[in-house]
Amino acid sequence: MDRYKLIKEVGDGTFGSVWRAINKQTGEVVAIKKMKKKYYSWDECINLREVKSLRRMNHPNIVKLKEVIRENDILYFVFEYMECNLYQLMKDRQKLFAEADIRNWCFQVFQGLSYMHQRGYFHRDLKPENLLVSKDIIKIADFGLARECYRTDRQVFVLIDMWAMGAIMAELLSLRPIFPGARVAKSNANEQVKMFPYHPFSEADEIYKICSVIGSPTKETWLEGLNLANAINYQFPEGLTVVLLQLPDVPLASLMPSASDDAINLIERLCSWDPCNRPTAAEALQHPFFQSCFYVPPSLRPKPSVARTPPPVGPRGSFEHQSVKRHPVSLANAKPFKSYVAPKSNAAFGSGVQRKLDMANQDGTRNTKPVRSSVKDSKYRPPGRKSPRKQMYSIEDNSAGSSLNKNRVARGVSETADKLANVSIGGTVSRRHSVSVMQQQQLKPLPMKAGCVGETRDMFLRPTQPTTNAYSRKVAG
Ligand SMILES: Nc1ncnc2c1ncn2[C@@H]1O[C@H](COP(=O)(O)OP(=O)(O)OP(=O)(O)O)[C@@H](O)[C@H]1O
């Protein structure tokens, strides 16, 4: 570690604190994650999920793990440095993001996810804090909960991440969490939840909040989920919504009045009760929301120095000019997504030897086609599917990153059986948001944005500046 100079703490997560640091030899700025747990053997380290999964990832939209160091029983991950995370960009922001920016970010994240999912990994902890941004580039980080899934399960498991992406997209568009939870001490929550099953800190409440936004599942939207619920004698909170709490339905568009129809449609698809109705990442890239996105492969980029990260992708014009255009695309006619090829595994590491991860040999030549819609006036359809004191490493499985309670909000309801089975009065959940759906509904219409073009409803509802900031998450720095 003496090769690095720690500059400033930039993040403090459940498992580690993250520092901006400089490599004294090369001058390179890096991010060093110092794990909180002690690691007494090298075997423990190489079996961490974060290590096992990240060593296999080599994509411009997945944060690069450069080195793993164990020194005095402390484990350090050396990552490429990113300026901030998406939550930091949102938390103090008053003005909504341009939809073009959101499109650009989401397009990149879906590319990273598509790459990861095709290799059999799913993230399971997607949230704004784990999407890191530097200029126009966004990368997926924090693979502490990432899991590998068998080929047969892949289609279903990876769709967990897609739910989270729907929630993140909605949050970006409204600057508010769409299914807001609360962050509380678990011990407190336990007591309080026992007293009232729909207490805001319970999992039941989280399901309730989801139902109040997207409606309770029906036979049409999620028969399997209803059967599962029946099997464990669980009733979705539709009745309670009406009888006890009198919450009206919340059309998604009213929570994001400035969002285009395409954006709303994609979020609705992603946040479908039935995982099989959610598009995969590759399919999401073909959604009309991304019709104006283009991608320049690294091999065609002018400067080698930027070859490891994609250039800004996104609309060529401003959103204001494009918001009423519709170029729906039929999946049947859409070009298949072409992904990066998995990097070759690193050679086995030698104990006690510092070794750099060979993550720099990215092959960008394969992703040569821009993802673009070509067929007009057809409707997008969702897919129908059923030691030495000092060690450094090149990587392999898991132990420390196994707490499933980290954050369930963004991870969503697709862990169906899990979630339904755990809906009990004593259940606890750790969450980060604190604003209720009721508060979201009380958003007052603000003056119309000059120059906006949209449908009639937009003209009355389009806010340019939310009056309150919905965030309560804590971020270092
Ligand atoms: N490569 C990086 N460059 C810059 N900042 C980073 C980097 N990696 C992480 N961070 C910052 O540190 C924060 C915590 O990192 P990370 O999510 O990896 O830790 P964690 O302990 O796993 O957190 P969590 O509680 O979400 O599980 C991130 O939200 C981000 O703000």
PDB file of N, CA and C in Angstrom, residues 286-379:
ATOM      1  N   GLN A 286     -33.136  -1.962 -27.177  1.00  0.00           N
ATOM      2  CA  GLN A 286     -33.866  -1.837 -28.435  1.00  0.00           C
ATOM      3  C   GLN A 286     -35.184  -1.067 -28.268  1.00  0.00           C
ATOM      4  N   HIS A 287     -35.455  -0.661 -27.053  1.00  0.00           N
ATOM      5  CA  HIS A 287     -36.724   0.041 -26.806  1.00  0.00           C
ATOM      6  C   HIS A 287     -36.701   1.410 -27.497  1.00  0.00           C
ATOM      7  N   PRO A 288     -37.868   1.876 -27.942  1.00  0.00           N
ATOM      8  CA  PRO A 288     -37.921   3.181 -28.612  1.00  0.00           C
ATOM      9  C   PRO A 288     -37.330   4.327 -27.783  1.00  0.00           C
ATOM     10  N   PHE A 289     -37.316   4.169 -26.466  1.00  0.00           N
ATOM     11  CA  PHE A 289     -36.715   5.230 -25.638  1.00  0.00           C
ATOM     12  C   PHE A 289     -35.272   5.501 -26.066  1.00  0.00           C
ATOM     13  N   PHE A 290     -34.619   4.466 -26.554  1.00  0.00           N
ATOM     14  CA  PHE A 290     -33.216   4.619 -26.955  1.00  0.00           C
ATOM     15  C   PHE A 290     -33.044   4.770 -28.453  1.00  0.00           C
ATOM     16  N   GLN A 291     -34.131   5.042 -29.140  1.00  0.00           N
ATOM     17  CA  GLN A 291     -34.037   5.043 -30.603  1.00  0.00           C
ATOM     18  C   GLN A 291     -33.012   6.059 -31.128  1.00  0.00           C
ATOM     19  N   SER A 292     -32.803   7.133 -30.383  1.00  0.00           N
ATOM     20  CA  SER A 292     -31.873   8.144 -30.886  1.00  0.00           C
ATOM     21  C   SER A 292     -30.446   7.925 -30.398  1.00  0.00           C
ATOM     22  N   CYS A 293     -30.227   6.837 -29.656  1.00  0.00           N
ATOM     23  CA  CYS A 293     -28.879   6.597 -29.141  1.00  0.00           C
ATOM     24  C   CYS A 293     -27.991   5.990 -30.219  1.00  0.00           C
ATOM     25  N   PHE A 294     -26.779   6.377 -30.182  1.00  0.00           N
ATOM     26  CA  PHE A 294     -25.821   5.764 -31.086  1.00  0.00           C
ATOM     27  C   PHE A 294     -24.569   5.456 -30.297  1.00  0.00           C
ATOM     28  N   TYR A 295     -23.780   4.581 -30.816  1.00  0.00           N
ATOM     29  CA  TYR A 295     -22.612   4.131 -30.076  1.00  0.00           C
ATOM     30  C   TYR A 295     -21.422   4.036 -31.009  1.00  0.00           C
ATOM     31  N   VAL A 296     -20.363   4.696 -30.640  1.00  0.00           N
ATOM     32  CA  VAL A 296     -19.151   4.622 -31.450  1.00  0.00           C
ATOM     33  C   VAL A 296     -18.212   3.618 -30.797  1.00  0.00           C
ATOM     34  N   PRO A 297     -17.916   2.539 -31.487  1.00  0.00           N
ATOM     35  CA  PRO A 297     -17.061   1.524 -30.876  1.00  0.00           C
ATOM     36  C   PRO A 297     -15.656   2.066 -30.621  1.00  0.00           C
ATOM     37  N   PRO A 298     -15.004   1.544 -29.599  1.00  0.00           N
ATOM     38  CA  PRO A 298     -13.671   2.034 -29.250  1.00  0.00           C
ATOM     39  C   PRO A 298     -12.703   2.027 -30.436  1.00  0.00           C
ATOM     40  N   SER A 299     -12.848   1.042 -31.309  1.00  0.00           N
ATOM     41  CA  SER A 299     -11.908   0.925 -32.424  1.00  0.00           C
ATOM     42  C   SER A 299     -12.011   2.098 -33.390  1.00  0.00           C
ATOM     43  N   LEU A 300     -13.136   2.781 -33.376  1.00  0.00           N
ATOM     44  CA  LEU A 300     -13.320   3.882 -34.312  1.00  0.00           C
ATOM     45  C   LEU A 300     -13.094   5.246 -33.672  1.00  0.00           C
ATOM     46  N   ARG A 301     -12.750   5.217 -32.396  1.00  0.00           N
ATOM     47  CA  ARG A 301     -12.597   6.501 -31.713  1.00  0.00           C
ATOM     48  C   ARG A 301     -11.264   7.131 -32.029  1.00  0.00           C
ATOM     49  N   PRO A 302     -11.212   8.451 -32.048  1.00  0.00           N
ATOM     50  CA  PRO A 302     -10.006   9.133 -32.488  1.00  0.00           C
ATOM     51  C   PRO A 302      -8.797   8.964 -31.576  1.00  0.00           C
ATOM     52  N   LYS A 303      -9.015   9.015 -30.243  1.00  0.00           N
ATOM     53  CA  LYS A 303      -7.849   9.001 -29.367  1.00  0.00           C
ATOM     54  C   LYS A 303      -7.761   7.704 -28.596  1.00  0.00           C
ATOM     55  N   PRO A 304      -6.585   7.066 -28.618  1.00  0.00           N
ATOM     56  CA  PRO A 304      -6.409   5.840 -27.851  1.00  0.00           C
ATOM     57  C   PRO A 304      -6.644   6.077 -26.372  1.00  0.00           C
ATOM     58  N   SER A 305      -6.380   7.293 -25.897  1.00  0.00           N
ATOM     59  CA  SER A 305      -6.503   7.566 -24.473  1.00  0.00           C
ATOM     60  C   SER A 305      -7.940   7.446 -23.994  1.00  0.00           C
ATOM     61  N   VAL A 306      -8.877   7.560 -24.890  1.00  0.00           N
ATOM     62  CA  VAL A 306     -10.271   7.434 -24.444  1.00  0.00           C
ATOM     63  C   VAL A 306     -10.868   6.098 -24.872  1.00  0.00           C
ATOM     64  N   ALA A 307     -10.005   5.218 -25.361  1.00  0.00           N
ATOM     65  CA  ALA A 307     -10.526   3.983 -25.939  1.00  0.00           C
ATOM     66  C   ALA A 307     -11.151   3.035 -24.926  1.00  0.00           C
ATOM     67  N   ARG A 308     -10.912   3.263 -23.648  1.00  0.00           N
ATOM     68  CA  ARG A 308     -11.455   2.325 -22.693  1.00  0.00           C
ATOM     69  C   ARG A 308     -12.874   2.685 -22.248  1.00  0.00           C
ATOM     70  N   THR A 309     -13.283   3.860 -22.566  1.00  0.00           N
ATOM     71  CA  THR A 309     -14.626   4.239 -22.154  1.00  0.00           C
ATOM     72  C   THR A 309     -15.394   4.711 -23.363  1.00  0.00           C
ATOM     73  N   PRO A 310     -16.688   4.455 -23.364  1.00  0.00           N
ATOM     74  CA  PRO A 310     -17.449   4.859 -24.532  1.00  0.00           C
ATOM     75  C   PRO A 310     -17.661   6.349 -24.538  1.00  0.00           C
ATOM     76  N   PRO A 311     -17.788   6.916 -25.690  1.00  0.00           N
ATOM     77  CA  PRO A 311     -18.092   8.327 -25.758  1.00  0.00           C
ATOM     78  C   PRO A 311     -19.532   8.522 -25.325  1.00  0.00           C
ATOM     79  N   PRO A 312     -19.900   9.757 -25.115  1.00  0.00           N
ATOM     80  CA  PRO A 312     -21.294   9.963 -24.752  1.00  0.00           C
ATOM     81  C   PRO A 312     -22.190   9.346 -25.808  1.00  0.00           C
ATOM     82  N   VAL A 313     -23.142   8.590 -25.356  1.00  0.00           N
ATOM     83  CA  VAL A 313     -24.128   8.104 -26.293  1.00  0.00           C
ATOM     84  C   VAL A 313     -25.401   8.847 -25.973  1.00  0.00           C
ATOM     85  N   GLY A 314     -26.249   8.983 -26.917  1.00  0.00           N
ATOM     86  CA  GLY A 314     -27.486   9.663 -26.600  1.00  0.00           C
ATOM     87  C   GLY A 314     -27.997  10.427 -27.776  1.00  0.00           C
ATOM     88  N   PRO A 315     -29.024  11.180 -27.529  1.00  0.00           N
ATOM     89  CA  PRO A 315     -29.682  11.873 -28.619  1.00  0.00           C
ATOM     90  C   PRO A 315     -28.780  12.921 -29.226  1.00  0.00           C
ATOM     91  N   ARG A 316     -28.973  13.149 -30.466  1.00  0.00           N
ATOM     92  CA  ARG A 316     -28.158  14.153 -31.132  1.00  0.00           C
ATOM     93  C   ARG A 316     -28.729  15.543 -30.921  1.00  0.00           C
ATOM     94  N   GLY A 317     -29.974  15.622 -30.606  1.00  0.00           N
ATOM     95  CA  GLY A 317     -30.580  16.920 -30.338  1.00  0.00           C
ATOM     96  C   GLY A 317     -31.077  16.954 -28.914  1.00  0.00           C
ATOM     97  N   SER A 318     -31.645  18.057 -28.525  1.00  0.00           N
ATOM     98  CA  SER A 318     -32.119  18.154 -27.158  1.00  0.00           C
ATOM     99  C   SER A 318     -33.441  17.408 -27.028  1.00  0.00           C
ATOM    100  N   PHE A 319     -33.737  17.048 -25.800  1.00  0.00           N
ATOM    101  CA  PHE A 319     -34.964  16.314 -25.558  1.00  0.00           C
ATOM    102  C   PHE A 319     -36.180  17.125 -25.961  1.00  0.00           C
ATOM    103  N   GLU A 320     -36.106  18.432 -25.707  1.00  0.00           N
ATOM    104  CA  GLU A 320     -37.261  19.264 -26.023  1.00  0.00           C
ATOM    105  C   GLU A 320     -37.685  19.100 -27.480  1.00  0.00           C
ATOM    106  N   HIS A 321     -36.726  18.870 -28.348  1.00  0.00           N
ATOM    107  CA  HIS A 321     -37.062  18.739 -29.749  1.00  0.00           C
ATOM    108  C   HIS A 321     -37.525  17.340 -30.108  1.00  0.00           C
ATOM    109  N   GLN A 322     -37.278  16.412 -29.197  1.00  0.00           N
ATOM    110  CA  GLN A 322     -37.563  15.032 -29.556  1.00  0.00           C
ATOM    111  C   GLN A 322     -38.698  14.421 -28.779  1.00  0.00           C
ATOM    112  N   SER A 323     -39.196  15.159 -27.807  1.00  0.00           N
ATOM    113  CA  SER A 323     -40.101  14.504 -26.881  1.00  0.00           C
ATOM    114  C   SER A 323     -41.390  14.033 -27.522  1.00  0.00           C
ATOM    115  N   VAL A 324     -41.797  14.615 -28.605  1.00  0.00           N
ATOM    116  CA  VAL A 324     -43.053  14.177 -29.190  1.00  0.00           C
ATOM    117  C   VAL A 324     -42.842  13.222 -30.363  1.00  0.00           C
ATOM    118  N   LYS A 325     -41.583  12.985 -30.706  1.00  0.00           N
ATOM    119  CA  LYS A 325     -41.327  12.042 -31.803  1.00  0.00           C
ATOM    120  C   LYS A 325     -41.470  10.622 -31.300  1.00  0.00           C
ATOM    121  N   ARG A 326     -42.018   9.798 -32.102  1.00  0.00           N
ATOM    122  CA  ARG A 326     -42.122   8.398 -31.723  1.00  0.00           C
ATOM    123  C   ARG A 326     -41.631   7.526 -32.856  1.00  0.00           C
ATOM    124  N   HIS A 327     -40.693   6.679 -32.541  1.00  0.00           N
ATOM    125  CA  HIS A 327     -40.206   5.738 -33.547  1.00  0.00           C
ATOM    126  C   HIS A 327     -40.193   4.355 -32.951  1.00  0.00           C
ATOM    127  N   PRO A 328     -41.378   3.834 -32.697  1.00  0.00           N
ATOM    128  CA  PRO A 328     -41.417   2.514 -32.081  1.00  0.00           C
ATOM    129  C   PRO A 328     -40.717   1.490 -32.951  1.00  0.00           C
ATOM    130  N   VAL A 329     -40.192   0.495 -32.297  1.00  0.00           N
ATOM    131  CA  VAL A 329     -39.455  -0.509 -33.047  1.00  0.00           C
ATOM    132  C   VAL A 329     -39.978  -1.893 -32.701  1.00  0.00           C
ATOM    133  N   SER A 330     -40.071  -2.698 -33.702  1.00  0.00           N
ATOM    134  CA  SER A 330     -40.493  -4.070 -33.445  1.00  0.00           C
ATOM    135  C   SER A 330     -39.276  -4.885 -33.073  1.00  0.00           C
ATOM    136  N   LEU A 331     -39.386  -5.629 -32.012  1.00  0.00           N
ATOM    137  CA  LEU A 331     -38.244  -6.442 -31.579  1.00  0.00           C
ATOM    138  C   LEU A 331     -37.856  -7.451 -32.637  1.00  0.00           C
ATOM    139  N   ALA A 332     -38.851  -7.908 -33.353  1.00  0.00           N
ATOM    140  CA  ALA A 332     -38.562  -8.917 -34.364  1.00  0.00           C
ATOM    141  C   ALA A 332     -37.627  -8.372 -35.435  1.00  0.00           C
ATOM    142  N   ASN A 333     -37.720  -7.072 -35.662  1.00  0.00           N
ATOM    143  CA  ASN A 333     -36.897  -6.485 -36.704  1.00  0.00           C
ATOM    144  C   ASN A 333     -35.653  -5.787 -36.186  1.00  0.00           C
ATOM    145  N   ALA A 334     -35.577  -5.698 -34.865  1.00  0.00           N
ATOM    146  CA  ALA A 334     -34.458  -4.956 -34.306  1.00  0.00           C
ATOM    147  C   ALA A 334     -33.173  -5.734 -34.480  1.00  0.00           C
ATOM    148  N   LYS A 335     -32.101  -4.969 -34.612  1.00  0.00           N
ATOM    149  CA  LYS A 335     -30.799  -5.631 -34.721  1.00  0.00           C
ATOM    150  C   LYS A 335     -30.435  -6.232 -33.379  1.00  0.00           C
ATOM    151  N   PRO A 336     -29.889  -7.423 -33.399  1.00  0.00           N
ATOM    152  CA  PRO A 336     -29.502  -8.017 -32.122  1.00  0.00           C
ATOM    153  C   PRO A 336     -28.373  -7.229 -31.490  1.00  0.00           C
ATOM    154  N   PHE A 337     -28.403  -7.180 -30.168  1.00  0.00           N
ATOM    155  CA  PHE A 337     -27.358  -6.481 -29.449  1.00  0.00           C
ATOM    156  C   PHE A 337     -26.068  -7.259 -29.532  1.00  0.00           C
ATOM    157  N   LYS A 338     -25.004  -6.565 -29.850  1.00  0.00           N
ATOM    158  CA  LYS A 338     -23.705  -7.246 -29.887  1.00  0.00           C
ATOM    159  C   LYS A 338     -22.892  -6.786 -28.689  1.00  0.00           C
ATOM    160  N   SER A 339     -22.364  -7.721 -27.990  1.00  0.00           N
ATOM    161  CA  SER A 339     -21.699  -7.361 -26.753  1.00  0.00           C
ATOM    162  C   SER A 339     -20.206  -7.594 -26.840  1.00  0.00           C
ATOM    163  N   TYR A 340     -19.562  -7.144 -25.780  1.00  0.00           N
ATOM    164  CA  TYR A 340     -18.135  -7.388 -25.692  1.00  0.00           C
ATOM    165  C   TYR A 340     -17.872  -8.852 -25.374  1.00  0.00           C
ATOM    166  N   VAL A 341     -16.743  -9.294 -25.760  1.00  0.00           N
ATOM    167  CA  VAL A 341     -16.381 -10.673 -25.476  1.00  0.00           C
ATOM    168  C   VAL A 341     -15.663 -10.723 -24.137  1.00  0.00           C
ATOM    169  N   ALA A 342     -15.984 -11.719 -23.369  1.00  0.00           N
ATOM    170  CA  ALA A 342     -15.406 -11.831 -22.028  1.00  0.00           C
ATOM    171  C   ALA A 342     -13.891 -11.879 -22.111  1.00  0.00           C
ATOM    172  N   PRO A 343     -13.258 -11.198 -21.193  1.00  0.00           N
ATOM    173  CA  PRO A 343     -11.799 -11.263 -21.189  1.00  0.00           C
ATOM    174  C   PRO A 343     -11.337 -12.632 -20.740  1.00  0.00           C
ATOM    175  N   LYS A 344     -10.154 -12.969 -21.152  1.00  0.00           N
ATOM    176  CA  LYS A 344      -9.597 -14.244 -20.690  1.00  0.00           C
ATOM    177  C   LYS A 344      -9.275 -14.131 -19.203  1.00  0.00           C
ATOM    178  N   SER A 345      -9.466 -15.236 -18.521  1.00  0.00           N
ATOM    179  CA  SER A 345      -9.164 -15.239 -17.092  1.00  0.00           C
ATOM    180  C   SER A 345      -7.691 -14.962 -16.874  1.00  0.00           C
ATOM    181  N   ASN A 346      -7.437 -14.323 -15.773  1.00  0.00           N
ATOM    182  CA  ASN A 346      -6.041 -14.096 -15.442  1.00  0.00           C
ATOM    183  C   ASN A 346      -5.396 -15.395 -15.002  1.00  0.00           C
ATOM    184  N   ALA A 347      -4.142 -15.425 -15.187  1.00  0.00           N
ATOM    185  CA  ALA A 347      -3.420 -16.615 -14.735  1.00  0.00           C
ATOM    186  C   ALA A 347      -3.529 -16.701 -13.224  1.00  0.00           C
ATOM    187  N   ALA A 348      -3.371 -17.886 -12.717  1.00  0.00           N
ATOM    188  CA  ALA A 348      -3.459 -18.056 -11.268  1.00  0.00           C
ATOM    189  C   ALA A 348      -2.423 -17.170 -10.603  1.00  0.00           C
ATOM    190  N   PHE A 349      -2.806 -16.621  -9.472  1.00  0.00           N
ATOM    191  CA  PHE A 349      -1.874 -15.715  -8.803  1.00  0.00           C
ATOM    192  C   PHE A 349      -0.922 -16.516  -7.944  1.00  0.00           C
ATOM    193  N   GLY A 350       0.156 -15.913  -7.636  1.00  0.00           N
ATOM    194  CA  GLY A 350       1.100 -16.572  -6.745  1.00  0.00           C
ATOM    195  C   GLY A 350       1.030 -15.943  -5.376  1.00  0.00           C
ATOM    196  N   SER A 351       1.041 -16.743  -4.389  1.00  0.00           N
ATOM    197  CA  SER A 351       0.929 -16.244  -3.030  1.00  0.00           C
ATOM    198  C   SER A 351       2.081 -15.304  -2.734  1.00  0.00           C
ATOM    199  N   GLY A 352       1.736 -14.165  -2.157  1.00  0.00           N
ATOM    200  CA  GLY A 352       2.770 -13.233  -1.749  1.00  0.00           C
ATOM    201  C   GLY A 352       3.315 -12.386  -2.865  1.00  0.00           C
ATOM    202  N   VAL A 353       2.797 -12.557  -4.038  1.00  0.00           N
ATOM    203  CA  VAL A 353       3.312 -11.784  -5.165  1.00  0.00           C
ATOM    204  C   VAL A 353       2.292 -10.741  -5.568  1.00  0.00           C
ATOM    205  N   GLN A 354       2.730  -9.524  -5.686  1.00  0.00           N
ATOM    206  CA  GLN A 354       1.815  -8.503  -6.138  1.00  0.00           C
ATOM    207  C   GLN A 354       1.603  -8.667  -7.622  1.00  0.00           C
ATOM    208  N   ARG A 355       0.368  -8.641  -8.011  1.00  0.00           N
ATOM    209  CA  ARG A 355       0.093  -8.828  -9.421  1.00  0.00           C
ATOM    210  C   ARG A 355      -1.045  -7.944  -9.864  1.00  0.00           C
ATOM    211  N   LYS A 356      -0.860  -7.331 -10.958  1.00  0.00           N
ATOM    212  CA  LYS A 356      -1.909  -6.467 -11.476  1.00  0.00           C
ATOM    213  C   LYS A 356      -2.915  -7.257 -12.269  1.00  0.00           C
ATOM    214  N   LEU A 357      -4.154  -6.854 -12.168  1.00  0.00           N
ATOM    215  CA  LEU A 357      -5.177  -7.484 -12.983  1.00  0.00           C
ATOM    216  C   LEU A 357      -5.007  -7.014 -14.399  1.00  0.00           C
ATOM    217  N   ASP A 358      -5.105  -7.951 -15.287  1.00  0.00           N
ATOM    218  CA  ASP A 358      -4.951  -7.578 -16.682  1.00  0.00           C
ATOM    219  C   ASP A 358      -6.310  -7.211 -17.245  1.00  0.00           C
ATOM    220  N   MET A 359      -6.726  -5.999 -16.983  1.00  0.00           N
ATOM    221  CA  MET A 359      -8.048  -5.590 -17.421  1.00  0.00           C
ATOM    222  C   MET A 359      -7.986  -4.556 -18.525  1.00  0.00           C
ATOM    223  N   ALA A 360      -6.797  -4.301 -18.992  1.00  0.00           N
ATOM    224  CA  ALA A 360      -6.663  -3.190 -19.933  1.00  0.00           C
ATOM    225  C   ALA A 360      -6.809  -3.610 -21.386  1.00  0.00           C
ATOM    226  N   ASN A 361      -6.832  -4.922 -21.629  1.00  0.00           N
ATOM    227  CA  ASN A 361      -6.822  -5.359 -23.027  1.00  0.00           C
ATOM    228  C   ASN A 361      -8.218  -5.468 -23.601  1.00  0.00           C
ATOM    229  N   GLN A 362      -8.945  -4.403 -23.403  1.00  0.00           N
ATOM    230  CA  GLN A 362     -10.319  -4.473 -23.869  1.00  0.00           C
ATOM    231  C   GLN A 362     -10.434  -4.531 -25.370  1.00  0.00           C
ATOM    232  N   ASP A 363     -11.286  -5.429 -25.781  1.00  0.00           N
ATOM    233  CA  ASP A 363     -11.503  -5.547 -27.205  1.00  0.00           C
ATOM    234  C   ASP A 363     -12.782  -4.828 -27.576  1.00  0.00           C
ATOM    235  N   GLY A 364     -12.613  -3.664 -28.104  1.00  0.00           N
ATOM    236  CA  GLY A 364     -13.800  -2.886 -28.417  1.00  0.00           C
ATOM    237  C   GLY A 364     -14.241  -3.058 -29.855  1.00  0.00           C
ATOM    238  N   THR A 365     -13.614  -3.912 -30.558  1.00  0.00           N
ATOM    239  CA  THR A 365     -13.905  -3.986 -31.984  1.00  0.00           C
ATOM    240  C   THR A 365     -15.171  -4.758 -32.292  1.00  0.00           C
ATOM    241  N   ARG A 366     -15.686  -5.447 -31.308  1.00  0.00           N
ATOM    242  CA  ARG A 366     -16.824  -6.308 -31.614  1.00  0.00           C
ATOM    243  C   ARG A 366     -18.150  -5.572 -31.594  1.00  0.00           C
ATOM    244  N   ASN A 367     -18.213  -4.570 -30.804  1.00  0.00           N
ATOM    245  CA  ASN A 367     -19.479  -3.860 -30.697  1.00  0.00           C
ATOM    246  C   ASN A 367     -19.531  -2.777 -31.756  1.00  0.00           C
ATOM    247  N   THR A 368     -19.647  -3.191 -32.952  1.00  0.00           N
ATOM    248  CA  THR A 368     -19.445  -2.250 -34.039  1.00  0.00           C
ATOM    249  C   THR A 368     -20.713  -1.620 -34.575  1.00  0.00           C
ATOM    250  N   LYS A 369     -21.862  -2.102 -34.120  1.00  0.00           N
ATOM    251  CA  LYS A 369     -23.065  -1.531 -34.690  1.00  0.00           C
ATOM    252  C   LYS A 369     -23.783  -0.620 -33.724  1.00  0.00           C
ATOM    253  N   PRO A 370     -24.178   0.517 -34.217  1.00  0.00           N
ATOM    254  CA  PRO A 370     -24.967   1.358 -33.337  1.00  0.00           C
ATOM    255  C   PRO A 370     -26.304   0.692 -33.048  1.00  0.00           C
ATOM    256  N   VAL A 371     -26.781   0.873 -31.835  1.00  0.00           N
ATOM    257  CA  VAL A 371     -28.092   0.327 -31.519  1.00  0.00           C
ATOM    258  C   VAL A 371     -29.106   1.386 -31.877  1.00  0.00           C
ATOM    259  N   ARG A 372     -29.896   1.127 -32.826  1.00  0.00           N
ATOM    260  CA  ARG A 372     -30.815   2.152 -33.284  1.00  0.00           C
ATOM    261  C   ARG A 372     -32.098   1.524 -33.813  1.00  0.00           C
ATOM    262  N   SER A 373     -33.165   2.169 -33.544  1.00  0.00           N
ATOM    263  CA  SER A 373     -34.424   1.652 -34.052  1.00  0.00           C
ATOM    264  C   SER A 373     -34.512   1.930 -35.537  1.00  0.00           C
ATOM    265  N   SER A 374     -35.117   1.029 -36.245  1.00  0.00           N
ATOM    266  CA  SER A 374     -35.230   1.275 -37.661  1.00  0.00           C
ATOM    267  C   SER A 374     -36.660   1.174 -38.167  1.00  0.00           C
ATOM    268  N   VAL A 375     -37.475   0.472 -37.439  1.00  0.00           N
ATOM    269  CA  VAL A 375     -38.824   0.262 -37.933  1.00  0.00           C
ATOM    270  C   VAL A 375     -39.766   1.231 -37.262  1.00  0.00           C
ATOM    271  N   LYS A 376     -40.439   1.994 -38.038  1.00  0.00           N
ATOM    272  CA  LYS A 376     -41.316   2.995 -37.469  1.00  0.00           C
ATOM    273  C   LYS A 376     -42.751   2.497 -37.380  1.00  0.00           C
ATOM    274  N   ASP A 377     -43.488   3.147 -36.482  1.00  0.00           N
ATOM    275  CA  ASP A 377     -44.929   2.940 -36.373  1.00  0.00           C
ATOM    276  C   ASP A 377     -45.342   1.520 -36.023  1.00  0.00           C
ATOM    277  N   SER A 378     -44.463   0.785 -35.456  1.00  0.00           N
ATOM    278  CA  SER A 378     -44.892  -0.483 -34.884  1.00  0.00           C
ATOM    279  C   SER A 378     -44.679  -0.364 -33.387  1.00  0.00           C
ATOM    280  N   LYS A 379     -45.350  -1.160 -32.647  1.00  0.00           N
ATOM    281  CA  LYS A 379     -45.341  -0.986 -31.198  1.00  0.00           C
ATOM    282  C   LYS A 379     -44.299  -1.880 -30.554  1.00  0.00           C
TER     283      LYS A 379
END
